[in-house]
Amino acid sequence: MVGSNGNESSATHFILIGLPGLEEAQFWLAFPLCSLYFIAVLGNLTIIYIVRTEPSLHEPMYIFLCMLSGLDVLISTSSMPKMMAIFWFNSTTIQFDACLLQMFAIHSLSGMESTVLLAMAFDRYVAICHPLRHTTVLTLPRVTKIGLAAVVRGAALMAPLPVFIKRLPFCRSNILSHSYCLHQDVMKLACADIRVNVIYGLIVIISAIGLDSLLISLSYLLILKTVLGLTREAQTKAFGTCVSHVCAVFIFYVPFIGLSMVHRFGKRHDPLLPVIMANIYLLIPPVLNPIVYGVKTKEIRQRILRLFHVTTHTSDP
């Protein structure tokens, strides 16, 4: 990749070091990480299976949940197999094009998930603030179009990132500090002006994650305003339908914002910190989302118990 005379050259491959400073422990750390990945895949596929096979759950809220679960499976799968190969088999090399593909997949899937979370917030807003219009506003064809729009938006916003990376010359180290390829990590290895990458990255964060989180917050402010005017029993029911989604929002956005802040403003930090945060960002939401919806959503919980032939006599609060 880099000649001995320090001349610029095109990248052919990168080295993923996994967990800097914990190379000796990576083999054993891979076992709990692999277990979490298995839980994430099993949990999200279970949610998808239950919603697909239960006609009474063919409603916007649960269809959006299916989309969220599918994206969680894809996001974790885009990084975990290679991470396990690094930890168990010391397979640290990743080809340049494969790195760009992984980078595009991770960033675009994250953008899609943010859009789906926004759609779920809109669903809760219409269901609580305009209940009589819910079935006419969020019809099945319209929900399908929203899902397709989430895919197109995520892919379109992130498509320029590999192009911007591919135009850069690399004359420094080819060692990436993370366990998988991230745009912020790859562009720092370039020996040319990366202002275009930095500016476009900020545009994407503001126009996608920033806008989505703002609209989600606005929707819940309107929901809160409506709910406060209801009876105590109606308030409890309304808040109960939102708890799972609020948890999913925090589970997704808090690690993402934290990781972005560390990359952009954390000049003096332990090299292990952003790596751990990046791994949490990709693995914890897929693990926790099905658990949260399985525990807090009565309809999902009942069908999970029925699926695994578990009977319960406890009544819901």
CSV table of C-alpha atoms in Angstrom, one decimal:
chain,number,residue,atom,x,y,z
A,1,MET,CA,0.0,0.0,0.0
A,2,VAL,CA,2.8,2.5,0.9
A,3,GLY,CA,6.1,2.4,-0.8
A,4,SER,CA,9.4,2.7,1.1
A,5,ASN,CA,10.0,6.2,-0.3
A,6,GLY,CA,6.7,7.4,1.1
A,7,ASN,CA,5.1,8.1,-2.3
A,8,GLU,CA,1.3,8.2,-2.6
A,9,SER,CA,-0.4,5.0,-3.7
A,10,SER,CA,-3.8,3.5,-4.0
A,11,ALA,CA,-5.0,1.4,-1.1
A,12,THR,CA,-5.2,-2.3,-1.7
A,13,HIS,CA,-6.1,-3.5,1.8
A,14,PHE,CA,-6.5,-2.4,5.4
A,15,ILE,CA,-5.6,-4.0,8.7
A,16,LEU,CA,-8.3,-4.2,11.4
A,17,ILE,CA,-6.7,-4.5,14.8
A,18,GLY,CA,-9.8,-5.3,16.7
A,19,LEU,CA,-9.4,-4.1,20.3
A,20,PRO,CA,-6.2,-2.0,20.7
A,21,GLY,CA,-4.4,-3.0,23.8
A,22,LEU,CA,-6.5,-6.1,24.4
A,23,GLU,CA,-5.0,-8.3,21.6
A,24,GLU,CA,-4.2,-11.1,24.0
A,25,ALA,CA,-7.7,-11.2,25.4
A,26,GLN,CA,-9.6,-10.9,22.1
A,27,PHE,CA,-9.9,-14.7,21.7
A,28,TRP,CA,-11.8,-15.0,25.0
A,29,LEU,CA,-13.8,-11.8,24.5
A,30,ALA,CA,-15.1,-13.2,21.3
A,31,PHE,CA,-17.2,-15.8,23.1
A,32,PRO,CA,-19.5,-13.3,24.9
A,33,LEU,CA,-19.7,-11.1,21.7
A,34,CYS,CA,-20.7,-14.1,19.7
A,35,SER,CA,-23.3,-15.0,22.2
A,36,LEU,CA,-24.7,-11.5,22.0
A,37,TYR,CA,-24.8,-11.7,18.2
A,38,PHE,CA,-26.7,-15.0,18.4
A,39,ILE,CA,-29.2,-13.5,20.8
A,40,ALA,CA,-29.6,-10.5,18.5
A,41,VAL,CA,-30.2,-12.6,15.4
A,42,LEU,CA,-32.5,-15.1,17.2
A,43,GLY,CA,-34.5,-12.3,19.0
A,44,ASN,CA,-35.1,-10.2,15.9
A,45,LEU,CA,-35.9,-13.2,13.6
A,46,THR,CA,-38.4,-14.3,16.3
A,47,ILE,CA,-40.1,-10.8,16.2
A,48,ILE,CA,-40.2,-11.0,12.4
A,49,TYR,CA,-41.7,-14.5,12.4
A,50,ILE,CA,-44.4,-13.6,15.0
A,51,VAL,CA,-45.5,-10.5,13.2
A,52,ARG,CA,-45.5,-12.3,9.8
A,53,THR,CA,-47.5,-15.3,11.0
A,54,GLU,CA,-50.0,-13.5,13.3
A,55,PRO,CA,-52.7,-11.7,11.2
A,56,SER,CA,-53.8,-9.6,14.1
A,57,LEU,CA,-50.4,-8.0,14.2
A,58,HIS,CA,-50.5,-6.8,10.6
A,59,GLU,CA,-50.8,-3.2,11.7
A,60,PRO,CA,-48.4,-0.2,11.1
A,61,MET,CA,-46.8,-0.4,14.5
A,62,TYR,CA,-45.8,-4.0,14.2
A,63,ILE,CA,-44.9,-3.8,10.5
A,64,PHE,CA,-42.5,-1.0,11.3
A,65,LEU,CA,-41.2,-3.1,14.2
A,66,CYS,CA,-40.5,-5.9,11.6
A,67,MET,CA,-38.5,-3.4,9.5
A,68,LEU,CA,-36.5,-2.4,12.6
A,69,SER,CA,-35.8,-6.0,13.4
A,70,GLY,CA,-34.7,-6.8,9.9
A,71,LEU,CA,-32.3,-3.8,9.9
A,72,ASP,CA,-30.9,-4.9,13.3
A,73,VAL,CA,-30.1,-8.3,11.9
A,74,LEU,CA,-28.4,-6.8,8.8
A,75,ILE,CA,-26.5,-4.2,10.8
A,76,SER,CA,-25.1,-6.7,13.3
A,77,THR,CA,-24.3,-9.2,10.5
A,78,SER,CA,-22.4,-6.6,8.5
A,79,SER,CA,-19.7,-6.4,11.1
A,80,MET,CA,-19.8,-9.4,13.6
A,81,PRO,CA,-18.6,-12.2,11.3
A,82,LYS,CA,-15.5,-10.3,10.3
A,83,MET,CA,-15.0,-9.3,14.0
A,84,MET,CA,-15.2,-12.9,15.1
A,85,ALA,CA,-12.6,-13.8,12.4
A,86,ILE,CA,-10.3,-11.2,13.8
A,87,PHE,CA,-10.7,-12.3,17.4
A,88,TRP,CA,-10.5,-16.0,16.8
A,89,PHE,CA,-8.4,-16.5,13.7
A,90,ASN,CA,-6.4,-13.3,13.6
A,91,SER,CA,-7.8,-12.6,10.1
A,92,THR,CA,-7.1,-8.9,10.3
A,93,THR,CA,-6.8,-8.1,6.6
A,94,ILE,CA,-9.7,-6.7,4.7
A,95,GLN,CA,-9.5,-5.8,1.0
A,96,PHE,CA,-10.1,-2.1,0.0
A,97,ASP,CA,-13.3,-2.8,-1.9
A,98,ALA,CA,-14.6,-5.1,0.8
A,99,CYS,CA,-13.9,-2.3,3.3
A,100,LEU,CA,-15.8,0.2,1.3
A,101,LEU,CA,-18.7,-2.2,0.9
A,102,GLN,CA,-18.8,-2.9,4.7
A,103,MET,CA,-18.6,0.9,5.4
A,104,PHE,CA,-21.5,1.6,3.0
A,105,ALA,CA,-23.6,-1.2,4.5
A,106,ILE,CA,-23.1,-0.1,8.1
A,107,HIS,CA,-23.7,3.6,7.4
A,108,SER,CA,-26.6,3.2,5.0
A,109,LEU,CA,-28.4,0.6,7.3
A,110,SER,CA,-28.0,3.0,10.2
A,111,GLY,CA,-29.6,5.7,8.2
A,112,MET,CA,-32.4,3.4,7.3
A,113,GLU,CA,-32.9,2.5,10.9
A,114,SER,CA,-33.1,6.2,11.9
A,115,THR,CA,-35.8,6.7,9.3
A,116,VAL,CA,-37.8,3.7,10.5
A,117,LEU,CA,-37.6,5.0,14.1
A,118,LEU,CA,-39.0,8.3,12.8
A,119,ALA,CA,-41.8,6.5,11.0
A,120,MET,CA,-42.6,4.6,14.2
A,121,ALA,CA,-42.8,8.0,16.1
A,122,PHE,CA,-45.2,9.3,13.4
A,123,ASP,CA,-47.3,6.2,13.8
A,124,ARG,CA,-47.6,6.8,17.6
A,125,TYR,CA,-48.4,10.5,16.9
A,126,VAL,CA,-51.3,9.7,14.6
A,127,ALA,CA,-52.6,6.8,16.8
A,128,ILE,CA,-52.7,9.0,19.9
A,129,CYS,CA,-53.3,12.5,18.6
A,130,HIS,CA,-55.6,11.6,15.7
A,131,PRO,CA,-56.9,8.1,16.4
A,132,LEU,CA,-59.9,8.3,14.1
A,133,ARG,CA,-57.6,9.0,11.1
A,134,HIS,CA,-55.0,6.4,12.0
A,135,THR,CA,-56.3,3.6,9.7
A,136,THR,CA,-56.8,6.0,6.8
A,137,VAL,CA,-53.4,7.8,7.1
A,138,LEU,CA,-51.3,4.7,7.7
A,139,THR,CA,-52.7,2.2,5.2
A,140,LEU,CA,-50.7,-0.9,4.3
A,141,PRO,CA,-49.6,0.5,0.9
A,142,ARG,CA,-48.5,3.7,2.5
A,143,VAL,CA,-46.5,1.9,5.2
A,144,THR,CA,-44.8,-0.1,2.4
A,145,LYS,CA,-43.9,3.1,0.6
A,146,ILE,CA,-42.5,4.5,3.8
A,147,GLY,CA,-40.3,1.4,4.2
A,148,LEU,CA,-39.1,1.7,0.6
A,149,ALA,CA,-38.4,5.4,1.2
A,150,ALA,CA,-36.3,4.5,4.2
A,151,VAL,CA,-34.2,2.2,2.1
A,152,VAL,CA,-33.8,4.7,-0.7
A,153,ARG,CA,-33.0,7.5,1.6
A,154,GLY,CA,-30.4,5.6,3.6
A,155,ALA,CA,-28.7,4.2,0.5
A,156,ALA,CA,-28.7,7.6,-1.4
A,157,LEU,CA,-27.3,9.6,1.5
A,158,MET,CA,-24.4,7.1,2.0
A,159,ALA,CA,-23.6,6.3,-1.6
A,160,PRO,CA,-21.2,9.2,-2.0
A,161,LEU,CA,-19.0,8.0,0.9
A,162,PRO,CA,-17.3,5.2,-0.9
A,163,VAL,CA,-16.8,7.4,-3.9
A,164,PHE,CA,-15.2,10.1,-1.7
A,165,ILE,CA,-12.9,7.5,-0.1
A,166,LYS,CA,-11.9,5.9,-3.4
A,167,ARG,CA,-10.6,9.2,-4.8
A,168,LEU,CA,-8.2,9.7,-1.9
A,169,PRO,CA,-4.5,8.7,-2.1
A,170,PHE,CA,-3.1,6.8,0.9
A,171,CYS,CA,0.5,7.2,1.9
A,172,ARG,CA,0.3,6.5,5.6
A,173,SER,CA,-0.3,3.5,7.7
A,174,ASN,CA,-3.0,1.1,6.5
A,175,ILE,CA,-4.0,0.1,10.1
A,176,LEU,CA,-7.6,1.0,11.1
A,177,SER,CA,-8.3,1.5,14.8
A,178,HIS,CA,-11.7,-0.2,14.8
A,179,SER,CA,-13.0,-3.8,14.4
A,180,TYR,CA,-14.7,-2.9,11.2
A,181,CYS,CA,-14.6,-0.2,8.5
A,182,LEU,CA,-16.0,3.3,9.4
A,183,HIS,CA,-15.9,6.3,7.2
A,184,GLN,CA,-14.3,8.5,10.0
A,185,ASP,CA,-11.6,5.9,10.5
A,186,VAL,CA,-10.7,5.2,6.9
A,187,MET,CA,-10.5,8.9,5.8
A,188,LYS,CA,-8.0,9.7,8.5
A,189,LEU,CA,-5.4,7.5,6.8
A,190,ALA,CA,-5.5,9.6,3.6
A,191,CYS,CA,-2.6,11.9,2.7
A,192,ALA,CA,-4.8,14.4,0.9
A,193,ASP,CA,-7.3,17.1,1.8
A,194,ILE,CA,-10.3,15.3,3.4
A,195,ARG,CA,-12.4,18.4,3.9
A,196,VAL,CA,-15.0,17.2,1.4
A,197,ASN,CA,-15.4,14.0,3.4
A,198,VAL,CA,-15.7,15.8,6.7
A,199,ILE,CA,-18.2,18.4,5.3
A,200,TYR,CA,-20.3,15.7,3.7
A,201,GLY,CA,-20.2,13.6,6.8
A,202,LEU,CA,-21.5,16.5,8.8
A,203,ILE,CA,-24.2,17.1,6.2
A,204,VAL,CA,-25.4,13.5,6.5
A,205,ILE,CA,-25.5,13.6,10.3
A,206,ILE,CA,-27.4,16.8,10.3
A,207,SER,CA,-29.9,16.0,7.5
A,208,ALA,CA,-30.5,12.4,8.6
A,209,ILE,CA,-29.8,11.7,12.2
A,210,GLY,CA,-30.2,15.3,13.4
A,211,LEU,CA,-33.4,15.9,11.5
A,212,ASP,CA,-34.9,12.5,12.5
A,213,SER,CA,-34.1,13.0,16.2
A,214,LEU,CA,-35.6,16.5,16.1
A,215,LEU,CA,-38.8,15.3,14.4
A,216,ILE,CA,-39.1,12.4,16.8
A,217,SER,CA,-38.7,14.8,19.8
A,218,LEU,CA,-41.4,17.1,18.2
A,219,SER,CA,-43.8,14.2,17.8
A,220,TYR,CA,-43.4,13.2,21.4
A,221,LEU,CA,-44.0,16.8,22.6
A,222,LEU,CA,-47.3,16.8,20.6
A,223,ILE,CA,-48.1,13.3,22.0
A,224,LEU,CA,-47.4,14.5,25.6
A,225,LYS,CA,-49.6,17.6,25.0
A,226,THR,CA,-52.5,15.4,23.9
A,227,VAL,CA,-52.0,12.7,26.6
A,228,LEU,CA,-52.0,15.3,29.4
A,229,GLY,CA,-55.6,16.2,28.5
A,230,LEU,CA,-56.8,12.5,28.8
A,231,THR,CA,-58.1,10.6,31.8
A,232,ARG,CA,-55.6,8.8,34.1
A,233,GLU,CA,-56.5,5.4,32.6
A,234,ALA,CA,-56.2,6.7,29.0
A,235,GLN,CA,-52.9,8.3,29.9
A,236,THR,CA,-51.5,5.0,31.2
A,237,LYS,CA,-52.6,3.2,28.1
A,238,ALA,CA,-51.2,5.8,25.8
A,239,PHE,CA,-47.8,6.0,27.5
A,240,GLY,CA,-47.7,2.2,27.5
A,241,THR,CA,-47.8,2.1,23.7
A,242,CYS,CA,-44.9,4.5,23.5
A,243,VAL,CA,-42.5,3.1,26.1
A,244,SER,CA,-40.9,0.5,23.8
A,245,HIS,CA,-40.3,2.9,21.0
A,246,VAL,CA,-38.8,5.6,23.4
A,247,CYS,CA,-36.4,2.9,24.7
A,248,ALA,CA,-35.5,1.9,21.1
A,249,VAL,CA,-34.8,5.6,20.2
A,250,PHE,CA,-32.5,6.1,23.2
A,251,ILE,CA,-30.8,2.7,22.5
A,252,PHE,CA,-30.0,3.8,19.0
A,253,TYR,CA,-29.3,7.5,19.2
A,254,VAL,CA,-27.3,7.7,22.4
A,255,PRO,CA,-24.4,5.4,21.3
A,256,PHE,CA,-24.4,7.0,17.8
A,257,ILE,CA,-24.2,10.6,19.2
A,258,GLY,CA,-21.5,9.5,21.7
A,259,LEU,CA,-19.4,7.8,19.0
A,260,SER,CA,-19.7,10.8,16.7
A,261,MET,CA,-18.7,13.2,19.5
A,262,VAL,CA,-15.6,11.1,20.3
A,263,HIS,CA,-14.5,10.9,16.7
A,264,ARG,CA,-14.9,14.6,16.0
A,265,PHE,CA,-14.0,16.3,19.3
A,266,GLY,CA,-12.2,13.7,21.4
A,267,LYS,CA,-8.5,14.6,20.7
A,268,ARG,CA,-7.0,13.0,23.8
A,269,HIS,CA,-8.8,9.8,24.7
A,270,ASP,CA,-7.9,6.2,25.2
A,271,PRO,CA,-7.7,4.5,21.7
A,272,LEU,CA,-9.9,1.7,23.1
A,273,LEU,CA,-12.8,4.1,24.0
A,274,PRO,CA,-14.1,4.8,20.4
A,275,VAL,CA,-13.6,1.1,19.5
A,276,ILE,CA,-15.7,-0.1,22.4
A,277,MET,CA,-18.3,2.6,21.7
A,278,ALA,CA,-18.4,1.6,18.0
A,279,ASN,CA,-19.0,-2.1,19.0
A,280,ILE,CA,-21.7,-1.1,21.4
A,281,TYR,CA,-23.4,1.0,18.7
A,282,LEU,CA,-23.6,-1.9,16.3
A,283,LEU,CA,-24.3,-4.8,18.7
A,284,ILE,CA,-26.3,-3.5,21.7
A,285,PRO,CA,-29.4,-2.0,19.9
A,286,PRO,CA,-30.0,-5.3,17.9
A,287,VAL,CA,-29.7,-7.2,21.2
A,288,LEU,CA,-31.9,-4.9,23.3
A,289,ASN,CA,-34.7,-4.0,20.9
A,290,PRO,CA,-36.3,-7.4,20.7
A,291,ILE,CA,-36.0,-7.8,24.5
A,292,VAL,CA,-37.6,-4.4,25.1
A,293,TYR,CA,-40.5,-5.1,22.7
A,294,GLY,CA,-40.8,-8.6,24.0
A,295,VAL,CA,-41.1,-7.5,27.6
A,296,LYS,CA,-43.0,-4.2,27.2
A,297,THR,CA,-45.4,-5.0,24.4
A,298,LYS,CA,-48.2,-7.3,25.6
A,299,GLU,CA,-49.2,-8.7,22.1
A,300,ILE,CA,-45.6,-9.6,21.3
A,301,ARG,CA,-44.9,-11.1,24.8
A,302,GLN,CA,-48.0,-13.3,24.6
A,303,ARG,CA,-47.1,-14.7,21.2
A,304,ILE,CA,-43.5,-15.3,22.3
A,305,LEU,CA,-44.7,-17.3,25.3
A,306,ARG,CA,-47.1,-19.2,23.0
A,307,LEU,CA,-44.4,-19.8,20.5
A,308,PHE,CA,-42.2,-21.4,23.1
A,309,HIS,CA,-45.1,-23.2,24.8
A,310,VAL,CA,-44.8,-21.2,28.0
A,311,THR,CA,-48.0,-20.6,30.0
A,312,THR,CA,-48.5,-17.8,32.4
A,313,HIS,CA,-51.3,-16.9,34.8
A,314,THR,CA,-50.1,-13.4,35.7
A,315,SER,CA,-52.3,-10.6,34.6
A,316,ASP,CA,-50.9,-7.5,32.9
A,317,PRO,CA,-50.9,-4.2,34.9
